[in-house]
Short mmCIF file of C-alpha atoms in Angstrom, two decimals:
data_model
loop_
_atom_site.label_atom_id
_atom_site.label_comp_id
_atom_site.label_asym_id
_atom_site.label_seq_id
_atom_site.Cartn_x
_atom_site.Cartn_y
_atom_site.Cartn_z
CA UNK A 1 71.03 71.61 59.27
CA UNK A 2 74.26 69.88 60.19
CA UNK A 3 72.53 67.60 62.64
CA UNK A 4 71.97 64.22 61.04
CA UNK A 5 69.81 61.83 62.99
CA UNK A 6 71.33 58.46 63.63
CA UNK A 7 68.45 56.70 62.01
CA UNK A 8 68.71 58.45 58.66
CA UNK A 9 72.42 57.98 58.27
CA UNK A 10 72.71 54.64 60.01
CA UNK A 11 71.69 52.81 56.94
CA UNK A 12 74.29 54.50 54.74
CA UNK A 13 77.35 54.87 56.98
CA UNK A 14 79.15 52.65 59.45
CA UNK A 15 78.34 52.93 63.16
CA UNK A 16 81.66 54.65 63.89
CA UNK A 17 80.99 57.54 61.54
CA UNK A 18 77.46 58.01 62.92
CA UNK A 19 78.95 58.70 66.32
CA UNK A 20 81.12 61.42 64.85
CA UNK A 21 78.14 63.07 63.12
CA UNK A 22 75.53 63.20 65.90
CA UNK A 23 76.38 66.35 67.84
CA UNK A 24 73.41 66.64 70.20
CA UNK A 25 73.78 63.61 72.39
CA UNK A 26 76.56 63.27 74.90
CA UNK A 27 75.70 59.65 75.50
CA UNK A 28 78.62 58.12 73.69
CA UNK A 29 79.18 55.51 76.36
CA UNK A 30 78.64 52.63 73.99
CA UNK A 31 81.17 54.10 71.51
CA UNK A 32 83.91 54.25 74.12
CA UNK A 33 84.52 58.01 73.79
CA UNK A 34 82.94 59.08 77.12
CA UNK A 35 82.76 56.73 80.07
CA UNK A 36 80.24 58.59 82.30
CA UNK A 37 76.84 59.96 81.44
CA UNK A 38 76.38 63.67 81.77
CA UNK A 39 74.07 64.72 84.66
CA UNK A 40 71.10 66.92 83.78
CA UNK A 41 72.05 70.24 85.38
CA UNK A 42 68.55 71.66 84.93
CA UNK A 43 67.12 69.34 87.62
CA UNK A 44 67.74 69.59 91.39
CA UNK A 45 71.06 67.97 92.25
CA UNK A 46 72.48 66.28 95.30
CA UNK A 47 75.67 67.63 96.87
CA UNK A 48 77.81 66.77 99.89
CA UNK A 49 78.68 70.26 101.15
CA UNK A 50 79.43 71.46 104.64
CA UNK A 51 77.62 74.75 104.05
CA UNK A 52 74.47 73.11 102.57
CA UNK A 53 73.04 70.77 105.22
CA UNK A 54 69.90 69.96 103.19
CA UNK A 55 70.63 69.31 99.51
CA UNK A 56 68.02 69.90 96.83
CA UNK A 57 67.10 66.24 96.54
CA UNK A 58 67.64 63.03 98.47
CA UNK A 59 70.65 60.95 97.60
CA UNK A 60 68.73 57.92 96.39
CA UNK A 61 65.54 58.62 94.51
CA UNK A 62 64.92 55.17 93.05
CA UNK A 63 64.20 52.91 96.02
CA UNK A 64 63.91 49.15 96.15
CA UNK A 65 60.63 47.74 97.50
CA UNK A 66 62.31 47.08 100.87
CA UNK A 67 63.45 50.73 100.99
CA UNK A 68 59.97 51.88 100.03
CA UNK A 69 58.38 49.93 102.86
CA UNK A 70 60.94 51.44 105.23
CA UNK A 71 59.98 54.89 104.02
CA UNK A 72 56.35 54.08 104.80
CA UNK A 73 57.37 52.98 108.30
CA UNK A 74 59.19 56.28 108.66
CA UNK A 75 55.87 58.06 108.45
CA UNK A 76 54.85 56.57 111.76
CA UNK A 77 56.35 57.20 115.21
CA UNK A 78 60.12 57.03 115.02
CA UNK A 79 60.47 55.16 118.31
CA UNK A 80 59.37 52.06 116.38
CA UNK A 81 62.41 52.23 114.13
CA UNK A 82 65.45 50.19 115.06
CA UNK A 83 68.94 51.70 114.97
CA UNK A 84 69.82 49.93 111.72
CA UNK A 85 66.62 51.15 110.12
CA UNK A 86 67.37 54.73 111.13
CA UNK A 87 70.85 54.41 109.66
CA UNK A 88 69.45 52.91 106.47
CA UNK A 89 67.01 55.81 106.17
CA UNK A 90 69.83 58.30 106.71
CA UNK A 91 71.93 56.70 104.00
CA UNK A 92 68.96 56.84 101.64
CA UNK A 93 68.77 60.60 102.02
CA UNK A 94 72.45 61.43 102.40
CA UNK A 95 75.64 60.07 100.91
CA UNK A 96 78.22 61.15 103.50
CA UNK A 97 77.83 62.21 107.11
CA UNK A 98 79.31 65.46 108.31
CA UNK A 99 82.04 63.50 110.04
CA UNK A 100 82.85 61.76 106.76
CA UNK A 101 82.80 65.04 104.86
CA UNK A 102 85.15 66.63 107.37
CA UNK A 103 87.55 63.70 107.44
CA UNK A 104 91.14 64.87 107.42
CA UNK A 105 93.27 64.10 104.41
CA UNK A 106 97.00 64.04 103.86
CA UNK A 107 96.74 66.67 101.16
CA UNK A 108 98.57 69.24 103.27
CA UNK A 109 101.73 67.17 103.09
CA UNK A 110 101.64 67.25 99.30
CA UNK A 111 100.91 70.97 99.30
CA UNK A 112 103.69 71.80 101.73
CA UNK A 113 106.11 69.52 99.92
CA UNK A 114 105.26 71.15 96.63
CA UNK A 115 105.73 74.60 98.12
CA UNK A 116 109.18 73.75 99.46
CA UNK A 117 110.19 72.02 96.27
CA UNK A 118 109.33 75.01 94.11
CA UNK A 119 110.91 77.47 96.54
CA UNK A 120 114.07 75.39 96.30
CA UNK A 121 113.86 75.30 92.52
CA UNK A 122 113.42 79.06 92.47
CA UNK A 123 116.48 79.32 94.67
CA UNK A 124 118.49 77.41 92.11
CA UNK A 125 117.26 79.72 89.36
CA UNK A 126 118.22 82.78 91.42
CA UNK A 127 121.67 81.30 92.06
CA UNK A 128 122.20 80.73 88.36
CA UNK A 129 121.10 84.31 87.72
CA UNK A 130 123.68 85.61 90.18
CA UNK A 131 126.45 84.12 88.06
CA UNK A 132 125.13 84.41 84.51
CA UNK A 133 122.71 87.33 84.41
CA UNK A 134 123.58 90.09 86.87
CA UNK A 135 125.89 92.86 85.62
CA UNK A 136 128.94 93.88 87.70
CA UNK A 137 128.31 95.81 90.91
CA UNK A 138 128.21 99.63 90.78
CA UNK A 139 131.27 101.18 92.45
CA UNK A 140 129.10 102.78 95.14
CA UNK A 141 128.77 99.35 96.75
CA UNK A 142 132.52 98.86 97.28
CA UNK A 143 133.68 98.88 100.91
CA UNK A 144 136.00 101.79 100.24
CA UNK A 145 133.28 103.94 98.78
CA UNK A 146 130.87 102.96 101.56
CA UNK A 147 133.32 104.04 104.26
CA UNK A 148 133.86 107.38 102.46
CA UNK A 149 130.08 107.71 102.35
CA UNK A 150 129.73 107.08 106.09
CA UNK A 151 132.45 109.61 106.86
CA UNK A 152 130.70 112.24 104.75
CA UNK A 153 127.37 111.54 106.47
CA UNK A 154 129.00 112.00 109.88
CA UNK A 155 130.69 115.22 108.73
CA UNK A 156 127.31 116.53 107.61
CA UNK A 157 125.82 115.62 111.00
CA UNK A 158 123.06 113.50 109.51
CA UNK A 159 120.33 112.98 112.17
CA UNK A 160 122.43 114.21 115.10
CA UNK A 161 119.66 114.07 117.73
CA UNK A 162 118.37 110.51 117.71
CA UNK A 163 119.62 108.92 114.52
CA UNK A 164 122.83 108.29 112.59
CA UNK A 165 125.30 110.86 113.89
CA UNK A 166 123.93 110.50 117.40
CA UNK A 167 125.62 107.09 117.52
CA UNK A 168 129.06 108.54 116.75
CA UNK A 169 131.27 109.90 119.47
CA UNK A 170 132.87 113.01 117.89
CA UNK A 171 135.45 113.49 120.65
CA UNK A 172 136.84 109.99 120.53
CA UNK A 173 136.23 109.40 116.84
CA UNK A 174 134.48 106.05 117.21
CA UNK A 175 131.03 104.58 117.46
CA UNK A 176 129.37 104.88 120.84
CA UNK B 1 61.61 65.22 122.26
CA UNK B 2 58.41 66.59 123.68
CA UNK B 3 59.72 69.89 125.15
CA UNK B 4 60.08 72.87 122.81
CA UNK B 5 63.34 74.80 122.50
CA UNK B 6 63.60 78.42 123.58
CA UNK B 7 63.28 80.86 120.70
CA UNK B 8 66.71 82.32 119.88
CA UNK B 9 67.32 86.06 119.74
CA UNK B 10 66.21 87.28 116.33
CA UNK B 11 66.90 90.99 116.55
CA UNK B 12 69.35 93.42 118.00
CA UNK B 13 72.34 91.12 117.48
CA UNK B 14 74.61 93.87 116.19
CA UNK B 15 73.49 96.24 118.94
CA UNK B 16 74.27 93.63 121.54
CA UNK B 17 77.71 93.03 120.08
CA UNK B 18 78.48 96.74 119.89
CA UNK B 19 77.32 97.29 123.45
CA UNK B 20 79.97 94.84 124.53
CA UNK B 21 82.81 95.58 122.14
CA UNK B 22 82.62 99.34 121.62
CA UNK B 23 83.66 100.35 125.15
CA UNK B 24 86.49 97.82 124.94
CA UNK B 25 87.56 99.22 121.58
CA UNK B 26 87.55 102.80 122.83
CA UNK B 27 89.36 101.81 125.98
CA UNK B 28 92.09 99.92 124.18
CA UNK B 29 92.55 102.73 121.66
CA UNK B 30 92.87 105.23 124.49
CA UNK B 31 95.41 103.05 126.23
CA UNK B 32 97.36 102.67 122.99
CA UNK B 33 97.43 106.41 122.47
CA UNK B 34 98.52 107.12 126.04
CA UNK B 35 101.17 104.42 125.89
CA UNK B 36 102.52 105.85 122.63
CA UNK B 37 102.64 109.35 124.10
CA UNK B 38 104.67 108.30 127.13
CA UNK B 39 106.80 105.64 125.51
CA UNK B 40 107.66 107.41 122.25
CA UNK B 41 106.88 111.11 122.04
CA UNK B 42 107.97 112.07 125.56
CA UNK B 43 111.47 110.52 125.25
CA UNK B 44 111.76 112.01 121.77
CA UNK B 45 110.88 115.52 122.91
CA UNK B 46 113.24 115.19 125.83
CA UNK B 47 116.05 114.03 123.56
CA UNK B 48 115.59 117.07 121.32
CA UNK B 49 115.42 119.43 124.30
CA UNK B 50 118.60 118.01 125.78
CA UNK B 51 120.39 118.16 122.44
CA UNK B 52 119.68 121.80 121.89
CA UNK B 53 120.37 122.80 125.48
CA UNK B 54 124.09 122.19 124.92
CA UNK B 55 124.17 123.05 121.24
CA UNK B 56 126.74 125.49 120.00
CA UNK B 57 125.80 126.32 116.41
CA UNK B 58 129.05 128.12 115.58
CA UNK B 59 131.21 125.30 116.83
CA UNK B 60 129.23 122.74 114.85
CA UNK B 61 129.41 124.92 111.75
CA UNK B 62 133.18 125.26 112.00
CA UNK B 63 133.58 121.53 112.50
CA UNK B 64 131.51 120.88 109.40
CA UNK B 65 133.43 123.53 107.47
CA UNK B 66 136.76 121.96 108.31
CA UNK B 67 135.43 118.57 107.21
CA UNK B 68 134.98 120.12 103.77
CA UNK B 69 131.35 119.34 103.05
CA UNK B 70 130.28 122.87 102.10
CA UNK B 71 130.59 124.32 98.65
CA UNK B 72 130.12 127.99 99.55
CA UNK B 73 132.84 128.08 102.21
CA UNK B 74 135.92 125.83 102.00
CA UNK B 75 138.14 124.56 104.89
CA UNK B 76 140.65 127.09 106.27
CA UNK B 77 143.53 125.21 104.68
CA UNK B 78 142.53 125.85 101.01
#
């Protein structure tokens, strides 16, 4: 009920307001809101994809009379076609060749640069945190406490066969 | 092109792959297990055997007691 046809309202309102009121059509190109026309997604579409060698429809459907005559010639033996004609026929059916689709780009430089930049930025944030966020160290991380801890572990003979205490020479009182 | 291409294999692709890769897989796993046994478990067992060959439990206990780590028995000084 909200949908007012352009014709009915056109007489009463200005052209600008009509555009705002017609919801159904996306063809606002003449108004300057959208620049491109929307493709009809319910029909077969063309795509340049590496994993789809034969798209649903040829690239160019509307052919000029010269193209149409070439298509007729295509129905005969292909040895009669010249190299340029074969290329023209290819470009009628396909937009890009596989080589063109696979062409390398410099995107990786941007990606890598962005990665490094944000890692660096994160580093700055972590540095700021170290000074403004972290609470003081617990006393168990002091060197003095750590050495008392090591002494106690050696007294207890922690892992005496292959592990911790095995590295300590009990006769000489030093690490092996 | 007037000649026709040979028809590719349509069936038995997995069986063919397994025939080739399964013996290799079993072989490599066996080698890995044997290597682990002789590189890791044998030295470890030997280390434990050697440790306990010369182990004097009483001496170790007294050393630990004197270090003062036990709660049930204190060093001889206290």
